CSV table of C-alpha atoms and ligand atoms in Angstrom, one decimal:
chain,number,residue,atom,x,y,z
D,244,MET,CA,127.3,-138.3,-177.5
D,245,LYS,CA,125.9,-137.2,-180.8
D,246,SER,CA,122.2,-137.4,-179.8
D,247,ASP,CA,122.3,-136.1,-176.3
D,248,LEU,CA,123.7,-132.6,-177.0
D,249,PRO,CA,121.2,-129.9,-176.2
D,250,PHE,CA,120.1,-128.1,-179.4
D,251,SER,CA,118.1,-125.0,-179.1
D,252,PRO,CA,115.2,-125.0,-181.6
D,253,SER,CA,115.1,-121.2,-181.7
D,254,LEU,CA,118.3,-121.0,-183.7
D,255,THR,CA,117.9,-120.2,-187.3
D,256,ILE,CA,120.4,-121.9,-189.6
D,257,GLU,CA,121.8,-120.7,-192.9
D,258,ASP,CA,122.5,-123.9,-194.8
D,259,THR,CA,125.0,-123.5,-197.6
D,260,GLU,CA,126.4,-126.9,-198.3
D,261,ALA,CA,125.5,-130.0,-200.4
D,262,GLU,CA,124.3,-132.9,-198.3
D,263,PHE,CA,126.8,-135.4,-199.8
D,264,THR,CA,129.8,-133.2,-198.9
D,265,LEU,CA,128.5,-132.9,-195.4
D,266,GLN,CA,128.0,-136.7,-195.0
D,267,ALA,CA,131.5,-137.3,-196.2
D,268,ARG,CA,132.9,-134.8,-193.8
D,269,ALA,CA,130.7,-136.2,-190.9
D,270,ALA,CA,132.0,-139.7,-191.5
D,271,GLU,CA,135.6,-138.5,-191.0
D,272,ARG,CA,135.0,-136.9,-187.6
D,273,PRO,CA,137.0,-138.4,-184.7
D,274,ALA,CA,134.9,-140.2,-182.1
D,275,ASN,CA,136.5,-138.6,-179.2
D,276,PRO,CA,137.7,-135.2,-180.4
D,277,LEU,CA,140.1,-132.9,-178.5
D,278,VAL,CA,138.5,-129.5,-178.1
D,279,SER,CA,140.9,-126.4,-177.9
D,280,VAL,CA,139.1,-123.4,-176.6
D,281,LEU,CA,140.9,-120.2,-177.6
D,282,LEU,CA,140.3,-117.1,-175.4
D,283,PRO,CA,141.9,-113.9,-176.4
D,284,ALA,CA,142.1,-111.8,-173.2
D,285,TYR,CA,143.0,-108.1,-172.8
D,286,ASN,CA,142.4,-106.7,-169.4
D,287,GLU,CA,139.8,-109.4,-168.4
D,288,GLU,CA,140.7,-109.8,-164.7
D,289,GLY,CA,137.0,-109.9,-163.8
D,290,ASN,CA,135.9,-112.3,-166.5
D,291,VAL,CA,138.6,-114.8,-167.2
D,292,VAL,CA,138.4,-117.2,-164.3
D,293,PRO,CA,134.5,-117.4,-164.3
D,294,MET,CA,134.8,-118.1,-168.0
D,295,LEU,CA,137.4,-120.8,-167.6
D,296,ASP,CA,135.2,-122.4,-164.9
D,297,THR,CA,132.1,-122.2,-167.0
D,298,LEU,CA,133.9,-123.8,-170.0
D,299,THR,CA,135.4,-126.6,-168.0
D,300,THR,CA,132.1,-127.5,-166.3
D,301,LEU,CA,130.3,-127.4,-169.7
D,302,LEU,CA,132.8,-129.4,-171.7
D,303,SER,CA,133.3,-132.0,-168.9
D,304,SER,CA,129.6,-132.5,-168.6
D,305,LEU,CA,129.6,-133.3,-172.3
D,306,GLY,CA,132.4,-135.8,-171.8
D,307,LEU,CA,134.7,-133.8,-174.2
D,308,ARG,CA,138.5,-133.8,-173.8
D,309,HIS,CA,139.5,-130.2,-173.8
D,310,GLU,CA,142.3,-127.7,-173.4
D,311,LEU,CA,141.7,-124.0,-172.6
D,312,ILE,CA,144.2,-121.7,-174.2
D,313,VAL,CA,144.2,-118.1,-172.9
D,314,ILE,CA,146.1,-115.7,-175.0
D,315,ASP,CA,147.0,-112.8,-172.9
D,316,ASP,CA,147.3,-109.9,-175.3
D,317,GLY,CA,149.6,-107.7,-173.1
D,318,SER,CA,147.0,-107.1,-170.3
D,319,ARG,CA,147.8,-104.3,-167.8
D,320,ASP,CA,145.6,-105.7,-165.0
D,321,ALA,CA,145.6,-108.9,-163.0
D,322,THR,CA,144.5,-111.2,-165.9
D,323,VAL,CA,147.8,-113.2,-165.9
D,324,ALA,CA,147.8,-113.6,-162.1
D,325,ARG,CA,144.1,-114.7,-162.2
D,326,VAL,CA,144.8,-117.4,-164.8
D,327,MET,CA,147.9,-118.6,-163.0
D,328,SER,CA,145.8,-119.1,-159.8
D,329,VAL,CA,143.7,-121.7,-161.5
D,330,MET,CA,146.5,-123.6,-163.3
D,331,ASP,CA,146.7,-126.4,-160.8
D,332,ARG,CA,143.0,-127.3,-161.2
D,333,LEU,CA,142.0,-126.4,-164.8
D,334,PRO,CA,143.6,-127.6,-168.1
D,335,VAL,CA,144.8,-124.2,-169.0
D,336,THR,CA,147.6,-123.1,-171.3
D,337,LEU,CA,148.5,-119.4,-170.9
D,338,VAL,CA,150.2,-117.8,-173.9
D,339,GLN,CA,151.5,-114.4,-173.0
D,340,LEU,CA,152.2,-112.1,-176.0
D,341,SER,CA,155.1,-109.7,-175.6
D,342,ARG,CA,152.7,-106.7,-175.9
D,343,ASN,CA,149.2,-105.8,-176.9
D,344,PHE,CA,148.9,-106.9,-180.6
D,345,GLY,CA,145.1,-106.7,-180.9
D,346,LYS,CA,142.5,-109.4,-181.0
D,347,GLU,CA,143.1,-110.6,-184.5
D,348,ILE,CA,146.7,-111.4,-183.8
D,349,ALA,CA,145.8,-112.9,-180.4
D,350,LEU,CA,143.5,-115.3,-182.2
D,351,SER,CA,146.2,-116.2,-184.7
D,352,ALA,CA,148.6,-117.0,-181.7
D,353,GLY,CA,145.9,-119.2,-180.3
D,354,ILE,CA,145.4,-121.0,-183.5
D,355,ASP,CA,149.2,-121.6,-183.7
D,356,GLU,CA,149.1,-123.1,-180.2
D,357,ALA,CA,145.9,-125.2,-180.5
D,358,LYS,CA,146.4,-129.0,-180.6
D,359,GLY,CA,142.8,-130.0,-180.8
D,360,ASP,CA,140.8,-131.6,-183.5
D,361,ILE,CA,138.6,-128.6,-183.3
D,362,ALA,CA,139.0,-125.1,-181.9
D,363,VAL,CA,136.3,-123.0,-180.2
D,364,LEU,CA,137.0,-119.3,-180.5
D,365,ILE,CA,135.1,-117.3,-177.8
D,366,ASP,CA,135.5,-113.9,-176.1
D,367,CYS,CA,136.3,-113.9,-172.3
D,368,ASP,CA,133.6,-111.3,-171.5
D,369,PHE,CA,130.5,-113.6,-171.7
D,370,GLN,CA,129.2,-111.7,-174.7
D,371,HIS,CA,129.4,-115.0,-176.6
D,372,PRO,CA,127.0,-117.3,-174.7
D,373,PRO,CA,129.1,-120.4,-173.8
D,374,ASP,CA,125.9,-122.5,-173.5
D,375,LEU,CA,125.7,-122.4,-177.3
D,376,ILE,CA,129.0,-124.3,-177.7
D,377,PRO,CA,127.3,-127.7,-177.7
D,378,SER,CA,125.1,-126.9,-180.6
D,379,PHE,CA,128.0,-125.5,-182.5
D,380,ILE,CA,129.9,-128.8,-181.9
D,381,GLU,CA,126.9,-130.8,-182.9
D,382,GLN,CA,126.9,-129.0,-186.3
D,383,TRP,CA,130.6,-129.7,-186.7
D,384,GLN,CA,129.8,-133.4,-186.2
D,385,ARG,CA,127.2,-133.1,-188.9
D,386,GLY,CA,130.0,-132.2,-191.3
D,387,TYR,CA,130.5,-128.4,-191.1
D,388,ASP,CA,134.2,-127.4,-190.9
D,389,MET,CA,133.3,-124.0,-189.6
D,390,VAL,CA,130.3,-123.1,-187.5
D,391,PHE,CA,130.0,-119.4,-186.8
D,392,ALA,CA,127.7,-117.1,-184.9
D,393,VAL,CA,125.7,-114.5,-186.7
D,394,ARG,CA,124.2,-111.6,-184.7
D,395,SER,CA,120.5,-112.0,-184.7
D,396,ASP,CA,120.2,-108.2,-184.6
D,397,ARG,CA,122.4,-105.1,-184.1
D,398,ASN,CA,119.8,-103.3,-181.9
D,399,ASP,CA,122.4,-102.7,-179.2
D,400,GLU,CA,124.5,-100.5,-181.6
D,401,SER,CA,124.0,-96.9,-182.6
D,402,LEU,CA,122.4,-96.0,-185.9
D,403,MET,CA,125.6,-94.4,-187.0
D,404,LYS,CA,127.7,-97.6,-186.3
D,405,ARG,CA,125.1,-99.7,-188.1
D,406,ALA,CA,125.2,-97.4,-191.1
D,407,VAL,CA,129.0,-97.4,-191.3
D,408,THR,CA,129.1,-101.2,-191.0
D,409,ASN,CA,126.6,-101.5,-193.9
D,410,VAL,CA,128.8,-99.3,-196.1
D,411,PHE,CA,131.9,-101.3,-195.1
D,412,TYR,CA,130.4,-104.6,-196.1
D,413,ALA,CA,128.9,-103.1,-199.3
D,414,LEU,CA,132.4,-101.9,-200.3
D,415,LEU,CA,134.1,-105.1,-199.1
D,416,ASN,CA,131.9,-107.4,-201.1
D,417,PHE,CA,131.3,-105.2,-204.2
D,418,GLY,CA,131.6,-107.5,-207.2
D,419,GLU,CA,133.1,-110.3,-205.1
D,420,ARG,CA,132.2,-113.9,-205.9
D,421,ASN,CA,133.1,-115.2,-202.4
D,422,LYS,CA,131.2,-112.7,-200.3
D,423,ILE,CA,132.2,-112.2,-196.6
D,424,PRO,CA,129.0,-112.7,-194.6
D,425,GLU,CA,127.7,-109.7,-192.7
D,426,ASN,CA,127.1,-109.5,-188.9
D,427,THR,CA,129.3,-112.5,-188.1
D,428,GLN,CA,131.2,-112.8,-184.9
D,429,ASP,CA,134.4,-114.3,-183.8
D,430,PHE,CA,132.5,-116.9,-181.9
D,431,ARG,CA,133.1,-120.0,-183.9
D,432,VAL,CA,134.1,-123.6,-184.0
D,433,LEU,CA,136.8,-124.5,-186.5
D,434,ASP,CA,137.8,-127.9,-187.7
D,435,ARG,CA,141.5,-128.9,-187.8
D,436,CYS,CA,141.5,-128.5,-191.6
D,437,MET,CA,140.5,-124.8,-191.2
D,438,LEU,CA,143.2,-124.3,-188.4
D,439,ASP,CA,145.9,-125.8,-190.7
D,440,ALA,CA,144.7,-123.6,-193.6
D,441,LEU,CA,144.7,-120.4,-191.4
D,442,LYS,CA,148.2,-121.2,-190.2
D,443,ARG,CA,149.4,-121.1,-193.8
D,444,MET,CA,148.0,-117.6,-194.4
D,445,PRO,CA,151.2,-115.5,-193.8
D,446,GLU,CA,149.8,-112.0,-194.0
D,447,ARG,CA,150.6,-109.5,-191.3
D,448,ASN,CA,147.5,-107.4,-191.9
D,449,ARG,CA,145.1,-109.9,-190.4
D,450,PHE,CA,141.4,-109.4,-190.8
D,451,MET,CA,140.2,-112.8,-189.5
D,452,LYS,CA,136.7,-112.7,-190.8
D,453,GLY,CA,138.1,-112.3,-194.3
D,454,LEU,CA,140.6,-115.1,-193.8
D,455,TYR,CA,138.0,-117.6,-192.5
D,456,ASN,CA,136.0,-116.9,-195.6
D,457,TRP,CA,138.9,-117.0,-198.0
D,458,VAL,CA,140.1,-120.5,-197.0
D,459,GLY,CA,136.7,-122.0,-197.8
D,460,PHE,CA,135.6,-125.5,-196.6
D,461,THR,CA,132.0,-126.3,-195.4
D,462,ARG,CA,130.5,-123.7,-193.2
D,463,LEU,CA,127.3,-122.8,-191.4
D,464,GLY,CA,126.1,-119.6,-189.8
D,465,ILE,CA,123.9,-119.8,-186.7
D,466,LYS,CA,121.9,-116.8,-185.5
D,467,VAL,CA,122.7,-116.2,-181.8
D,468,ARG,CA,121.9,-113.6,-179.2
D,469,THR,CA,124.7,-111.4,-177.9
D,470,ASP,CA,124.8,-111.0,-174.1
D,471,PRO,CA,126.0,-107.8,-172.4
D,472,ARG,CA,129.7,-107.7,-171.2
D,473,ARG,CA,130.0,-109.0,-167.6
D,474,HIS,CA,132.9,-107.0,-166.2
D,475,GLY,CA,135.1,-104.2,-167.6
D,476,THR,CA,134.6,-102.2,-170.7
D,477,THR,CA,135.1,-102.9,-174.4
D,478,SER,CA,138.6,-102.3,-175.9
D,479,PHE,CA,137.2,-101.3,-179.2
D,480,ASN,CA,136.5,-97.6,-179.8
D,481,PHE,CA,135.7,-95.8,-183.0
D,482,PHE,CA,139.3,-95.6,-184.1
D,483,SER,CA,140.2,-99.2,-183.5
D,484,LEU,CA,137.1,-100.3,-185.5
D,485,PHE,CA,138.1,-97.9,-188.2
D,486,ARG,CA,141.6,-99.4,-188.3
D,487,LEU,CA,140.2,-102.9,-188.5
D,488,ALA,CA,137.8,-101.8,-191.3
D,489,ALA,CA,140.8,-100.3,-193.2
D,490,THR,CA,142.7,-103.5,-192.8
D,491,GLY,CA,139.7,-105.6,-194.0
D,492,LEU,CA,139.1,-103.4,-197.0
D,493,THR,CA,142.7,-103.1,-198.1
D,494,ALA,CA,143.4,-106.8,-197.6
D,495,PHE,CA,140.3,-108.2,-199.3
D,496,SER,CA,139.1,-105.6,-201.8
D,497,ASN,CA,140.5,-103.5,-204.6
D,498,VAL,CA,137.3,-101.5,-204.9
D,499,PRO,CA,138.7,-98.5,-203.1
D,500,LEU,CA,141.6,-98.4,-205.7
D,501,ARG,CA,139.4,-99.0,-208.7
D,502,LEU,CA,136.8,-96.5,-207.6
D,503,TRP,CA,139.1,-93.6,-208.6
D,504,THR,CA,139.4,-94.9,-212.2
D,505,PHE,CA,135.6,-94.5,-212.3
D,506,VAL,CA,135.5,-91.2,-210.6
D,507,GLY,CA,138.3,-89.9,-212.8
D,508,GLY,CA,136.4,-91.1,-215.9
D,509,VAL,CA,133.2,-89.4,-214.9
D,510,ILE,CA,134.9,-86.1,-214.0
D,511,SER,CA,136.9,-86.1,-217.3
D,512,LEU,CA,133.7,-86.7,-219.2
D,513,ALA,CA,131.8,-84.0,-217.4
D,514,SER,CA,134.7,-81.5,-218.0
D,515,ILE,CA,134.6,-82.3,-221.7
D,516,VAL,CA,130.9,-81.7,-221.9
D,517,TYR,CA,131.4,-78.5,-219.9
D,518,ALA,CA,134.2,-77.3,-222.3
D,519,ILE,CA,131.9,-77.9,-225.3
D,520,TYR,CA,129.2,-75.9,-223.5
D,521,ILE,CA,131.6,-73.0,-222.9
D,522,VAL,CA,132.8,-72.9,-226.5
D,523,ILE,CA,129.2,-72.8,-227.7
D,524,GLU,CA,128.2,-70.2,-225.2
D,525,THR,CA,131.2,-68.0,-226.2
D,526,PHE,CA,130.2,-68.2,-229.9
D,527,ILE,CA,126.6,-67.2,-229.1
D,528,PHE,CA,127.0,-64.7,-226.3
D,529,GLY,CA,130.6,-63.5,-226.7
D,530,THR,CA,133.0,-63.5,-223.7
D,531,ASP,CA,133.0,-61.6,-220.4
D,532,ALA,CA,134.8,-62.4,-217.1
D,533,LYS,CA,132.2,-64.8,-215.9
D,534,GLY,CA,133.0,-68.2,-214.5
D,535,TRP,CA,135.0,-67.4,-211.4
D,536,PRO,CA,132.8,-69.5,-209.0
D,537,THR,CA,132.8,-72.4,-211.4
D,538,LEU,CA,136.6,-72.2,-211.5
D,539,VAL,CA,137.0,-72.2,-207.7
D,540,VAL,CA,134.5,-75.1,-207.3
D,541,ALA,CA,136.3,-77.1,-210.0
D,542,ILE,CA,139.7,-76.6,-208.5
D,543,THR,CA,138.8,-77.3,-204.9
D,544,PHE,CA,136.7,-80.3,-205.9
D,545,LEU,CA,139.4,-81.8,-208.0
D,546,GLY,CA,142.0,-81.0,-205.3
D,547,GLY,CA,139.9,-82.9,-202.8
D,548,VAL,CA,139.4,-85.9,-205.1
D,549,GLN,CA,143.1,-86.1,-205.8
D,550,LEU,CA,144.1,-85.9,-202.2
D,551,LEU,CA,141.6,-88.6,-201.3
D,552,SER,CA,142.8,-90.9,-204.0
D,553,VAL,CA,146.4,-90.4,-203.1
D,554,GLY,CA,145.5,-91.1,-199.5
D,555,ILE,CA,143.9,-94.4,-200.5
D,556,LEU,CA,146.9,-95.3,-202.6
D,557,GLY,CA,149.0,-94.6,-199.4
D,558,GLU,CA,146.8,-96.9,-197.4
D,559,TYR,CA,147.6,-99.8,-199.7
D,560,ILE,CA,151.3,-98.9,-200.0
D,561,GLY,CA,151.4,-98.8,-196.2
D,562,ARG,CA,150.0,-102.4,-196.1
D,563,ILE,CA,152.5,-103.5,-198.8
D,564,PHE,CA,155.3,-102.0,-196.6
D,565,THR,CA,154.3,-104.0,-193.6
D,566,GLU,CA,154.0,-107.2,-195.7
D,567,VAL,CA,157.5,-106.8,-197.3
D,568,LYS,CA,159.2,-106.3,-194.0
D,569,GLN,CA,158.3,-109.9,-193.3
D,570,ARG,CA,158.2,-109.4,-189.5
D,571,PRO,CA,156.8,-112.2,-187.4
D,572,GLN,CA,153.1,-111.6,-186.6
D,573,TYR,CA,153.7,-111.6,-182.9
D,574,PHE,CA,156.2,-112.5,-180.1
D,575,VAL,CA,155.4,-114.7,-177.2
D,576,SER,CA,157.0,-113.8,-174.0
D,577,ARG,CA,156.0,-116.9,-172.0
D,578,ILE,CA,153.9,-120.0,-172.3
D,579,THR,CA,152.7,-121.6,-169.1
D,580,ARG,CA,151.0,-125.0,-169.2
D,581,SER,CA,148.9,-126.4,-166.4
D,582,PRO,CA,149.8,-129.9,-165.1
D,583,GLN,CA,146.1,-130.7,-165.9
D,584,GLN,CA,146.6,-131.4,-169.5
D,585,PRO,CA,143.8,-133.2,-171.4
D,586,PRO,CA,143.9,-137.0,-171.4
D,587,GLY,CA,145.3,-138.7,-174.6
D,588,ASP,CA,143.1,-140.1,-177.4
D,589,GLY,CA,140.7,-142.8,-176.4
D,590,ALA,CA,140.3,-141.6,-172.8
D,591,GLN,CA,137.1,-139.8,-171.6
B,92,UDP,N1,140.9,-108.4,-176.9
B,92,UDP,C1,142.2,-108.8,-177.1
B,92,UDP,N2,143.1,-107.8,-177.5
B,92,UDP,C2,142.7,-106.5,-177.7
B,92,UDP,C3,141.3,-106.2,-177.5
B,92,UDP,C4,140.4,-107.2,-177.1
B,92,UDP,O1,142.6,-109.9,-177.0
B,92,UDP,O2,143.5,-105.7,-178.0
B,92,UDP,C5,139.9,-109.5,-176.5
B,92,UDP,C6,139.1,-109.1,-175.2
B,92,UDP,O3,139.7,-109.5,-174.0
B,92,UDP,C7,137.8,-110.0,-175.4
B,92,UDP,C8,137.7,-110.0,-177.0
B,92,UDP,O4,139.0,-109.7,-177.5
B,92,UDP,O5,138.0,-111.3,-175.0
B,92,UDP,C9,136.7,-109.0,-177.4
B,92,UDP,O6,137.0,-107.7,-177.0
B,92,UDP,P1,135.9,-106.6,-176.5
B,92,UDP,O7,134.9,-107.2,-175.6
B,92,UDP,O8,136.7,-105.5,-176.0
B,92,UDP,O9,135.3,-106.2,-177.9
B,92,UDP,P2,133.8,-106.1,-178.3
B,92,UDP,O10,133.1,-107.3,-177.7
B,92,UDP,O11,133.3,-104.8,-177.8
B,92,UDP,O12,133.8,-106.1,-179.8
B,93,MG,MG1,133.1,-107.9,-175.9
């Protein structure tokens, strides 16, 4: 099947690995891999069944054994009922989380459940084009342990959102050796070695893009288009993105903490220079009651800086607090498996 997978020539590829590493990995690939497709779903009643049908048709046409794992992230609509209705004809496993935990945790639950040699992570809303999966799998067969989608542009986003994202990545990667690539998506293929590595990452504050990057292995980014959402609306608003950004920053960077050492240093230096200036000025011109505005500005500015830095400390301490509580990452209320489970190894 290696040669007959369709591969779109319009994709640009960021190649990062040495050829001999890739060849060694490619030689270890199983001949008839089991593909676990992980679909986090929150209020996706309009999308989930068409997506499951599309995926089964696609993977069956490629002769790939597959299981479809829908992680219901506490949906409040008919998502669960819709998935249940196709259980008898599609190889679906439905993992119902006990409440809405958020997409990052839903993906972790999917990774825990996946039995495949590889996992395909894809959204339910058709924003990640399923027709690109074959080319992702082809790159996995060439030896990449993770193949991920990179947005070809961010033109669909507001100028403000793009600017904030740029600042986020600049802060996140400042001085880091192992930089987290920008504009990547959760649309990926992960090899079993990555899945096992991710399962061993115990943190509660999960920023998946950071975790994929942290565990390493061979990887390849492919530029892809992003399609519009088919049904429903996005669950991510400004605040949830802000929360995710705070999780990412505090989990993968100490720059926000260290920044205040720098700011404190600069302010102290400036105040010493200013003190010297005042002394000299007093000697030359004598004293009068000048300086009131300077005083107010200095007090309010320093007050602001202190509050901000205390807030950032609090942000980190809050994260430490959730980690030390050692709570499980999520609870599953129910797992339902379709009788249509994928055939065992060796079958087509
Ligand atoms: N999702 C989820 N839990 C949530 C929010 C979203 O599992 O709390 C799923 C959602 O069903 C979809 C994917 O994550 O499959 C991406 O969500 P969405 O389309 O709302 O985000 P966007 O594409 O706008 O980033
Ligand atoms: Mg979406």
